[in-house]
Short mmCIF file of C-alpha atoms and ligand atoms in Angstrom, two decimals:
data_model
loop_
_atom_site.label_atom_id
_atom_site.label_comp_id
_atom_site.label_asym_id
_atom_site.label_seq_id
_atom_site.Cartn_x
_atom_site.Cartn_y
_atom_site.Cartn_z
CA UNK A 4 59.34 -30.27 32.42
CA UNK A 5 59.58 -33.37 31.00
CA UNK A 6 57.24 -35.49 32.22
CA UNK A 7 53.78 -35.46 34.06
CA UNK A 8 50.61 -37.29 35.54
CA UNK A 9 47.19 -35.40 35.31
CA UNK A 10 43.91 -36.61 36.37
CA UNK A 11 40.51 -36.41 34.67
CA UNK A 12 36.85 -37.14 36.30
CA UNK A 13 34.31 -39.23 34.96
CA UNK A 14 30.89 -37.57 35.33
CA UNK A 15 27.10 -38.11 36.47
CA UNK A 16 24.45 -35.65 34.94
CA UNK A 17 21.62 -34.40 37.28
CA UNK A 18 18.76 -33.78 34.64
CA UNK A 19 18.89 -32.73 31.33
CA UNK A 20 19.49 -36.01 29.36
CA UNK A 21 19.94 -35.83 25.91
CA UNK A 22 19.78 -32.14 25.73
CA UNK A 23 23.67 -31.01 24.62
CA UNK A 24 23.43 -31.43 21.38
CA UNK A 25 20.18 -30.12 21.06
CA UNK A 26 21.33 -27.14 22.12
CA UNK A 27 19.76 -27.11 25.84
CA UNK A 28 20.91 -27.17 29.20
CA UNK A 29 22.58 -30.22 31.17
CA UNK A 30 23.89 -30.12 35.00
CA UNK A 31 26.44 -32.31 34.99
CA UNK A 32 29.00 -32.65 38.19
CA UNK A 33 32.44 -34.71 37.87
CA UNK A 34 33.15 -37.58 40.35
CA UNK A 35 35.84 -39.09 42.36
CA UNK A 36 36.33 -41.99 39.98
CA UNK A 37 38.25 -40.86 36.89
CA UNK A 38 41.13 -41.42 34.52
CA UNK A 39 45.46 -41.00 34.98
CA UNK A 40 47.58 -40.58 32.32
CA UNK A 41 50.85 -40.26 33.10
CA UNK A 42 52.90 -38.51 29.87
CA UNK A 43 56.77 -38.00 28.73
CA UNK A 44 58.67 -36.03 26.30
CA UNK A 45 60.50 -38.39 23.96
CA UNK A 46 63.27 -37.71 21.56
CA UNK A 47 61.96 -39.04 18.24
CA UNK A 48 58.58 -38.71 16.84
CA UNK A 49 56.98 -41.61 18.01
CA UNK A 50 54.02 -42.24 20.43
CA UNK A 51 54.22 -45.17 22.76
CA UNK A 52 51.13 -46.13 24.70
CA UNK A 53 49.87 -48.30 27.75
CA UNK A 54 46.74 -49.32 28.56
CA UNK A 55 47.86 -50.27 32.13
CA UNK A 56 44.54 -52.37 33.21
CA UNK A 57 44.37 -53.94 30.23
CA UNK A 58 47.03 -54.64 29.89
CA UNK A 59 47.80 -53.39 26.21
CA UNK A 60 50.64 -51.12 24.34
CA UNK A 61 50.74 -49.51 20.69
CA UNK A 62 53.52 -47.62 19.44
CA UNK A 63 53.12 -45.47 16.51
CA UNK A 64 55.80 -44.90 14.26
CA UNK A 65 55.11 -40.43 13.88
CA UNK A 66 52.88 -38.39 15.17
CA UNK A 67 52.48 -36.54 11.88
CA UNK A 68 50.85 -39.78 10.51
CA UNK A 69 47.92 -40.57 12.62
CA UNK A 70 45.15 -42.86 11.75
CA UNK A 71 41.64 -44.88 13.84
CA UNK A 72 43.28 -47.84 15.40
CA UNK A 73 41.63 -51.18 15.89
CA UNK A 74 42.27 -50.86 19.73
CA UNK A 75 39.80 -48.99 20.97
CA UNK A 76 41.37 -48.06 23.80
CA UNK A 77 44.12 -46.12 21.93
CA UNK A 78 41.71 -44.12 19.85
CA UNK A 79 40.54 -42.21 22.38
CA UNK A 80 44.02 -40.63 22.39
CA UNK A 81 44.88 -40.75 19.10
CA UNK A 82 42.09 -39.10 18.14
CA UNK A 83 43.34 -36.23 20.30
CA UNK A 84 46.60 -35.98 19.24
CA UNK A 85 45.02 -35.39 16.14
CA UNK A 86 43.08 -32.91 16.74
CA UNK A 87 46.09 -30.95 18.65
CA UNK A 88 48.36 -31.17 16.10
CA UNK A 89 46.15 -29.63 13.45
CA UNK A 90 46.54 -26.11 15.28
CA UNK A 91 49.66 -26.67 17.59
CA UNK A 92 52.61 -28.17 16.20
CA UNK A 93 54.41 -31.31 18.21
CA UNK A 94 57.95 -30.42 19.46
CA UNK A 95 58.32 -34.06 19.80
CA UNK A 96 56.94 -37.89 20.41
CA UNK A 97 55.84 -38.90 23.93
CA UNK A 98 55.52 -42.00 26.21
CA UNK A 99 51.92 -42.14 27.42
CA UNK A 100 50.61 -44.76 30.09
CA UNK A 101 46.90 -44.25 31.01
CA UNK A 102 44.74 -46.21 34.07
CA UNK A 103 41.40 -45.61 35.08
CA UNK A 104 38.74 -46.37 38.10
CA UNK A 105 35.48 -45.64 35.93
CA UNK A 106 33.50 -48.68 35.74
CA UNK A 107 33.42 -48.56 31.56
CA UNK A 108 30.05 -48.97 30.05
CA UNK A 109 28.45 -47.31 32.91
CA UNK A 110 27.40 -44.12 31.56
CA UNK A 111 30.15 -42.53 33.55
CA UNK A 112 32.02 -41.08 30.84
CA UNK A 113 35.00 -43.49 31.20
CA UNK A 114 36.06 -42.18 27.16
CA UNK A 115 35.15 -38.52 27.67
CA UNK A 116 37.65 -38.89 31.00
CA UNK A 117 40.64 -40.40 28.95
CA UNK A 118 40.67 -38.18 26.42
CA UNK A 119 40.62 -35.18 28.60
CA UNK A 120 43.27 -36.04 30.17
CA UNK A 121 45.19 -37.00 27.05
CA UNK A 122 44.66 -33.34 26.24
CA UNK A 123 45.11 -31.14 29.44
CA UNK A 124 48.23 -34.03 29.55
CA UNK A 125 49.52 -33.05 26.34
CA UNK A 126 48.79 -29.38 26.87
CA UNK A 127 50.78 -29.33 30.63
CA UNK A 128 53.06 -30.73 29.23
CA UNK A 129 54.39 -28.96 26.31
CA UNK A 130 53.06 -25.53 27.27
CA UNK A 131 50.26 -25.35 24.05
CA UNK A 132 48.31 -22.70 25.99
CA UNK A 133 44.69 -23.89 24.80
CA UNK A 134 42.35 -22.92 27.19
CA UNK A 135 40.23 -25.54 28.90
CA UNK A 136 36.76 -24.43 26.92
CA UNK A 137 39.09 -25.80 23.34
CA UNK A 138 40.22 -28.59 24.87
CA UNK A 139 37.18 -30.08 25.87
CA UNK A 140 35.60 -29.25 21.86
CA UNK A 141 38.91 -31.14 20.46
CA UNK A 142 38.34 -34.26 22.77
CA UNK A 143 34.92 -33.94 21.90
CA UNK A 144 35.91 -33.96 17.94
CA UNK A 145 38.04 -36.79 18.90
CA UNK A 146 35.09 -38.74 20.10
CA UNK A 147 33.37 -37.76 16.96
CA UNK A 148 36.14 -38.62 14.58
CA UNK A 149 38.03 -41.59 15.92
CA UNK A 150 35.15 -43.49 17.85
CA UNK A 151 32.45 -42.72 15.73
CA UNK A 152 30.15 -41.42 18.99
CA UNK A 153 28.52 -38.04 17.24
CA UNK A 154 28.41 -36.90 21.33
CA UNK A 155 26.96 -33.56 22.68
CA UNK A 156 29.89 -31.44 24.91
CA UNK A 157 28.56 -32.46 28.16
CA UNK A 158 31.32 -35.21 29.41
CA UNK A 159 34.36 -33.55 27.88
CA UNK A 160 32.95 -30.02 29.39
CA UNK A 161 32.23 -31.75 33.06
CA UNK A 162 35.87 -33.77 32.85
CA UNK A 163 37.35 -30.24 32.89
CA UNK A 164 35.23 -27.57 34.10
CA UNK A 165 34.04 -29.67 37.33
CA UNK A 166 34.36 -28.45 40.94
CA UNK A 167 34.45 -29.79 44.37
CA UNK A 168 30.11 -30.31 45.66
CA UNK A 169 29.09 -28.22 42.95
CA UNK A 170 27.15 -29.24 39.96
CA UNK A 171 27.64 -27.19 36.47
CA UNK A 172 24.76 -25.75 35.02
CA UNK A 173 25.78 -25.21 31.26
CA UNK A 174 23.83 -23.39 28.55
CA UNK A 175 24.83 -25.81 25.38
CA UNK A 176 23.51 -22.85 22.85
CA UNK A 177 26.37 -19.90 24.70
CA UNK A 178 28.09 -22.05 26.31
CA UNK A 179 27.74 -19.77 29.47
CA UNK A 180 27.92 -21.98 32.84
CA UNK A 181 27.09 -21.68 36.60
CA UNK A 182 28.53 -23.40 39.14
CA UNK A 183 25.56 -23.95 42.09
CA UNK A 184 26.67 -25.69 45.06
CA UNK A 185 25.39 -28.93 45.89
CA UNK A 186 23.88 -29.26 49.21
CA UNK A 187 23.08 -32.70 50.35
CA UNK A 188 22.41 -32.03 54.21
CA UNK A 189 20.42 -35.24 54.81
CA UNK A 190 20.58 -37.12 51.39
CA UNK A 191 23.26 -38.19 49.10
CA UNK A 192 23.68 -39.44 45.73
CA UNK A 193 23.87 -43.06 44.65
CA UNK A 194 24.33 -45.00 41.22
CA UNK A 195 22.98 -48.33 40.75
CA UNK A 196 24.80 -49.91 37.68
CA UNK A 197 22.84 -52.26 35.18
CA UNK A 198 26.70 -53.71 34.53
CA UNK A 199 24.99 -53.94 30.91
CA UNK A 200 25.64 -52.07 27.55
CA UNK A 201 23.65 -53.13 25.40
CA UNK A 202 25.60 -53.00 21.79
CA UNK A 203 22.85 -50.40 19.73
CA UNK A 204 24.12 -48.04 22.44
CA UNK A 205 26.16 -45.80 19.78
CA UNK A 206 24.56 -46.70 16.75
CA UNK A 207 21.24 -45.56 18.21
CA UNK A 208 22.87 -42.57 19.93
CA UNK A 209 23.71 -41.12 16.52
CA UNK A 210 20.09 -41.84 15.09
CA UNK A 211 18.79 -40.17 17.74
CA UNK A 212 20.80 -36.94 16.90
CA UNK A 213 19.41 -37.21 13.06
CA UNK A 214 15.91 -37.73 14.54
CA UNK A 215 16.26 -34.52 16.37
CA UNK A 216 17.51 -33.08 13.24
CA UNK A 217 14.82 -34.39 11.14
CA UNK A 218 12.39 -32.59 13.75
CA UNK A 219 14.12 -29.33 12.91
CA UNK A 220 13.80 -29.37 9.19
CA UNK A 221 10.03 -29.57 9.59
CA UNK A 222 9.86 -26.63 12.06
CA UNK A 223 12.19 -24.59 9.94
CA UNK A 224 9.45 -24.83 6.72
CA UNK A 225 7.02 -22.62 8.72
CA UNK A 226 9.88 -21.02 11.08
CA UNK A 227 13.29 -20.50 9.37
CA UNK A 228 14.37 -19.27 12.13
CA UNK A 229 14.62 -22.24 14.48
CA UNK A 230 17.95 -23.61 14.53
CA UNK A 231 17.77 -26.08 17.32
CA UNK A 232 15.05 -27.65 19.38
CA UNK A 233 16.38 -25.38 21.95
CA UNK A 234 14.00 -22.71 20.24
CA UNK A 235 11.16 -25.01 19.76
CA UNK A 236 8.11 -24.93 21.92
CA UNK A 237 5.43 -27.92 22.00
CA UNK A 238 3.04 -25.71 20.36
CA UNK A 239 5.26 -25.16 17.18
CA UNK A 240 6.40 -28.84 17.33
CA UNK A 241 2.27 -29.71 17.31
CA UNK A 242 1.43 -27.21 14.21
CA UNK A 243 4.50 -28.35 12.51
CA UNK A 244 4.93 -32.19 12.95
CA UNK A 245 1.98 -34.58 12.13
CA UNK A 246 2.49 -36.91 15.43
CA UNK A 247 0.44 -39.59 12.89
CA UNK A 248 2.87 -39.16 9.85
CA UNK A 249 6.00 -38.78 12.28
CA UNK A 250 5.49 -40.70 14.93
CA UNK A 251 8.97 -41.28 16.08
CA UNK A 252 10.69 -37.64 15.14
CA UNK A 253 7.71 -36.23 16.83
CA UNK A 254 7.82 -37.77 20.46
CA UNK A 255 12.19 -37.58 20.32
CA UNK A 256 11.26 -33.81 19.28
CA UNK A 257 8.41 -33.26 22.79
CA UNK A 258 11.24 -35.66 24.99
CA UNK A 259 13.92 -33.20 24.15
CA UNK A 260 11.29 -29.99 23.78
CA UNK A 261 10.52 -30.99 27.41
CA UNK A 262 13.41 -31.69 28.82
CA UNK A 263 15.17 -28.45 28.23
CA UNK A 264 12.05 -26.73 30.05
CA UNK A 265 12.23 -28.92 32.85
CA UNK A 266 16.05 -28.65 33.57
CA UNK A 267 15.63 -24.67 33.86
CA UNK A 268 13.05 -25.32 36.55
CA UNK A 269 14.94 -28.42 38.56
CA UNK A 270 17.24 -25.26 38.54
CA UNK A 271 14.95 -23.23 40.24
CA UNK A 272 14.11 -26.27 42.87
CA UNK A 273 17.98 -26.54 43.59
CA UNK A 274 18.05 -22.69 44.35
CA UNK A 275 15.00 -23.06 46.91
CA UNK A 276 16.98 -26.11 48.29
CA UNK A 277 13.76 -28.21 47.28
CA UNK A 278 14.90 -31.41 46.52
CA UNK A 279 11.65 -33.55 46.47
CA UNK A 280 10.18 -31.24 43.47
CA UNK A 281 13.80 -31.82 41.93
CA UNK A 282 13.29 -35.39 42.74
CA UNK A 283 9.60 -35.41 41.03
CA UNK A 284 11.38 -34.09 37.97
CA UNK A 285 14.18 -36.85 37.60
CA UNK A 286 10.90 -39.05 37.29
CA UNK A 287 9.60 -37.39 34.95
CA UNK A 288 12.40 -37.14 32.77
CA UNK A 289 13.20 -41.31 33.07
CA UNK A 290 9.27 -41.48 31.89
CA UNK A 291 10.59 -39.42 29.03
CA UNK A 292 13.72 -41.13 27.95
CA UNK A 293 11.77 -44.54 28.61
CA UNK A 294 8.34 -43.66 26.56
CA UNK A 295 9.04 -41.04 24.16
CA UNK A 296 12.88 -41.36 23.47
CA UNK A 297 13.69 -44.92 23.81
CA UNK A 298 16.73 -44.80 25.05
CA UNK A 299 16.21 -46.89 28.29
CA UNK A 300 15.70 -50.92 28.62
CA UNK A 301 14.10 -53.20 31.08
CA UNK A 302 17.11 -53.62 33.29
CA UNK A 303 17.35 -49.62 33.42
CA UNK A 304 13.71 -49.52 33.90
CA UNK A 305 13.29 -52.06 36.58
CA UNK A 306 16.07 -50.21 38.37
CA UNK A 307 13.74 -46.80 38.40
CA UNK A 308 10.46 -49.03 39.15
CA UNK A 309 12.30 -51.34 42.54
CA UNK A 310 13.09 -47.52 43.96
CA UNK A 311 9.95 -45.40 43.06
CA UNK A 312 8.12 -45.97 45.82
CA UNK A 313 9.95 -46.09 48.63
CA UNK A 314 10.04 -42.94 50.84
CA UNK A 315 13.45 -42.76 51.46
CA UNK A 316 14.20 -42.06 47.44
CA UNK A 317 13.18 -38.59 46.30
CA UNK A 318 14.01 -39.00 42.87
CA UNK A 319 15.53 -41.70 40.52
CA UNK A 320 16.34 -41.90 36.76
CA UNK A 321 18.82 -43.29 34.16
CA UNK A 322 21.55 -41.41 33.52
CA UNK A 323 23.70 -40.28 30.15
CA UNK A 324 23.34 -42.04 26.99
CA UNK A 325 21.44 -45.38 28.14
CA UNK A 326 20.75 -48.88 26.42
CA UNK A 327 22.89 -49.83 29.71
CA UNK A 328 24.77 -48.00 32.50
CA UNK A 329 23.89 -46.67 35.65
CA UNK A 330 20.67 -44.80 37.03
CA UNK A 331 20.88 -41.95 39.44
CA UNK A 332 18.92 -41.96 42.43
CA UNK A 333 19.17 -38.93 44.94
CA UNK A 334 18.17 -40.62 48.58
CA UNK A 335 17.76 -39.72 52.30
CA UNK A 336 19.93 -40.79 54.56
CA UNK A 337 17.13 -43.30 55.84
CA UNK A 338 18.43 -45.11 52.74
CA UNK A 339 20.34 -48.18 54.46
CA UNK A 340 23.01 -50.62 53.50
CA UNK A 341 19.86 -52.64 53.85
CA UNK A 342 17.98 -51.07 51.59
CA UNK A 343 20.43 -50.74 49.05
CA UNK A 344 20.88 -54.90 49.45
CA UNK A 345 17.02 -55.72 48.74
CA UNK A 346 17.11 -53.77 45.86
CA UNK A 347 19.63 -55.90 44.70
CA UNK A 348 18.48 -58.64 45.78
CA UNK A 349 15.49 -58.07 43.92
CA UNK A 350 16.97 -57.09 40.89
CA UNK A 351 19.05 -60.76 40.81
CA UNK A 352 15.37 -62.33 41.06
CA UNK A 353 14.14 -60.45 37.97
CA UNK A 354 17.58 -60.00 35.76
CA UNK A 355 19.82 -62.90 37.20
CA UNK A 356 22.38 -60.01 37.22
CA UNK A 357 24.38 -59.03 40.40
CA UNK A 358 24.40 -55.51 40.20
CA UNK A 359 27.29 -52.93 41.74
CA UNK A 360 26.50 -49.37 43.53
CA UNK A 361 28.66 -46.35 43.29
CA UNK A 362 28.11 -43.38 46.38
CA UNK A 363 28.75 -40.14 44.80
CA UNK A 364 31.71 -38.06 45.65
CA UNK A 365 31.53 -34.86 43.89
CA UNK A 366 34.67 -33.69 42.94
CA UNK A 367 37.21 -30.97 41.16
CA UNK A 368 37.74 -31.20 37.14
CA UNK A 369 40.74 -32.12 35.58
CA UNK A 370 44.01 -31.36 37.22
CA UNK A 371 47.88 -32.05 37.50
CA UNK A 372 48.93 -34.62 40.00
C1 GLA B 8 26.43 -39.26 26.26
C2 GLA B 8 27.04 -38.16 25.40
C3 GLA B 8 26.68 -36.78 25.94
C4 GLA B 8 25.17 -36.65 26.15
C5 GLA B 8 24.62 -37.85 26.93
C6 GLA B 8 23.12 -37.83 27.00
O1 GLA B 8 26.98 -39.26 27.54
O2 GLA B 8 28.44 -38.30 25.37
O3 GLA B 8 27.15 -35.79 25.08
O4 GLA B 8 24.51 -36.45 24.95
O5 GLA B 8 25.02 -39.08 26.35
O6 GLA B 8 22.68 -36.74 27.72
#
């Protein structure tokens, strides 16, 4: 084979926000928007790349001499490359075009999608034979390394483990996953997109992490053996960390603490096909990120507030890392083009922003095209 086009999701998450890297659960699903790459074997060691929408190329000169670029766009395959070749040697260079349909900025994942595809690409392609679970941990590195995003697993995992109407329940701590099927007889899934991203979005991402961190060290002086906040429980976080001398670390700690509880029971409501309680939960967990984590703003906000009480929306929220992006509302089918236009409407009146919705398509992971 020498050459090849393979397609990577973007993803929405369900519940369980800010929970992979804590060590918790997430249920992400992947979507029908989602990154192409389209990938040939060259003769020399060089890598020659398109960004197709941007439009905007970069060649580099060997792959054995990789380094961050100051196109963005490029890192996010770089910084895979990179992290292939330090277990599986290059037989060559490539050609590598890449085009995408996720709206970037909104919490979709558009990175996590590129460089997913970059690797199951690269992997197709030359016959590596790295499993999908080691893929998705080297784009993750790459997001780590060459865009300076210290992300959880949750996009890179849902780019490539994703399946048609399902939605993934993953276990951050084992790494064990369930697939549960998706029914939606009567409602469906809709995104309302701030179109903002508000520029603290990674910064405060990665001081978020520490925070949780910091929460940690002060459980592990009375409990050593706590290793995450996934084996926290509010009563330990209340004996362990003064909520008057750490404010802050404290409420990310309960958020997070919380969260993980309430994303095993959502499961539970999906299982009894109870959407509504699943619903209630969504609510509670955009109260969470709002309040206690702070990783929501007013335009999120007012998106979850314009919805909340209207019957025909059983449960709304903000969705991935936040500061901007989309929310994620699960509706009845009551829910009309006419509805969906007053909220926007009313949103222009507030924000002065004209604001785009995305139905949800749930679709398959990663594949070749
Ligand atoms: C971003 C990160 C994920 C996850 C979410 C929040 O999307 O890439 O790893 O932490 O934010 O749940």
């Amino acid at each position: 084979m020498q050459s090849i086009i393979v397609k990577a999701p973007g993803r929405i998450n369900l519940i369980g926000e800010h929970t992979d890297y804590n060590n918790g659960f997430v249920l992400p699903a992947a979507i029908q928007q989602a990154a192409i790459v389209s990938i040939s074997k060259r003769t020399d060691n060089q890598i020659h790349l398109t960004a197709v929408d941007i439009p905007d190329e970069l060649i580099i000169e060997s792959f054995h001499n990789l380094s961050v670029s100051e196109k963005q766009w490029a890192n996010y395959v770089i910084g895979v490359v990179a992290q292939i070749i330090q277990k599986f040697p290059l037989p060559s260079g490539f050609n590598l075009a890449v085009t995408s349909d996720i709206p970037i900025g909104a919490g979709l994942s558009s990175s996590a999608a590129i460089e997913c595809a970059v690797a199951f690409g690269i992997n197709e392609l030359f016959s590596l034979g790295i499993d999908k679970m080691e893929l998705a941990n080297m784009a993750q590195k790459a997001e780590h390394e060459f865009a300076g995003v210290q992300c959880g697993i949750m996009d890179q995992f849902a780019s490539l483990f994703g399946k048609k109407d399902h939605v993934i329940l993953l276990d951050c701590q084992t790494m064990e996953y369930h697939y549960f099927p998706l029914l939606l007889e009567g409602y469906q899934i809709i995104l309302f997109d701030t179109g903002i991203k508000h520029e603290l979005a990674s910064s405060e991402y990665n001081i978020r992490r520490k925070e949780c961190e910091q929460g940690v060290a002060l459980m592990q002086l009375k409990y050593p053996t706590i290793s995450s906040l996934r084996d926290a429980t509010i009563e330990i976080l209340d004996e362990c960390v003064d909520s008057k001398e750490h404010p802050i670390v404290y409420n990310r700690c309960r958020y997070v603490i919380e969260e993980i509880v309430r994303t095993k029971n959502a499961c539970v409501d999906l299982q009894n096909n109870d959407l509504v309680a699943f619903g209630n939960k969504m609510f509670d967990t955009h109260e969470g990120l709002s309040n206690m984590y702070d990783v929501s703003c007013p335009e999120l906000d007012l998106l979850v507030d314009l919805v909340k009480n209207n019957d025909s929306v059983v449960g709304a929220r903000m969705m991935g890392g936040g500061f901007g992006g989309c929310t994620i509302n699960i509706v009845k089918s009551a829910f009309t083009a006419q509805t969906i236009h007053e909220i926007k409407m009313a949103f222009y009146e507030k924000m002065g922003i004209t604001i785009n919705h995305y139905l949800v398509s749930i679709e398959d992971g990663a594949i070749v095209l």
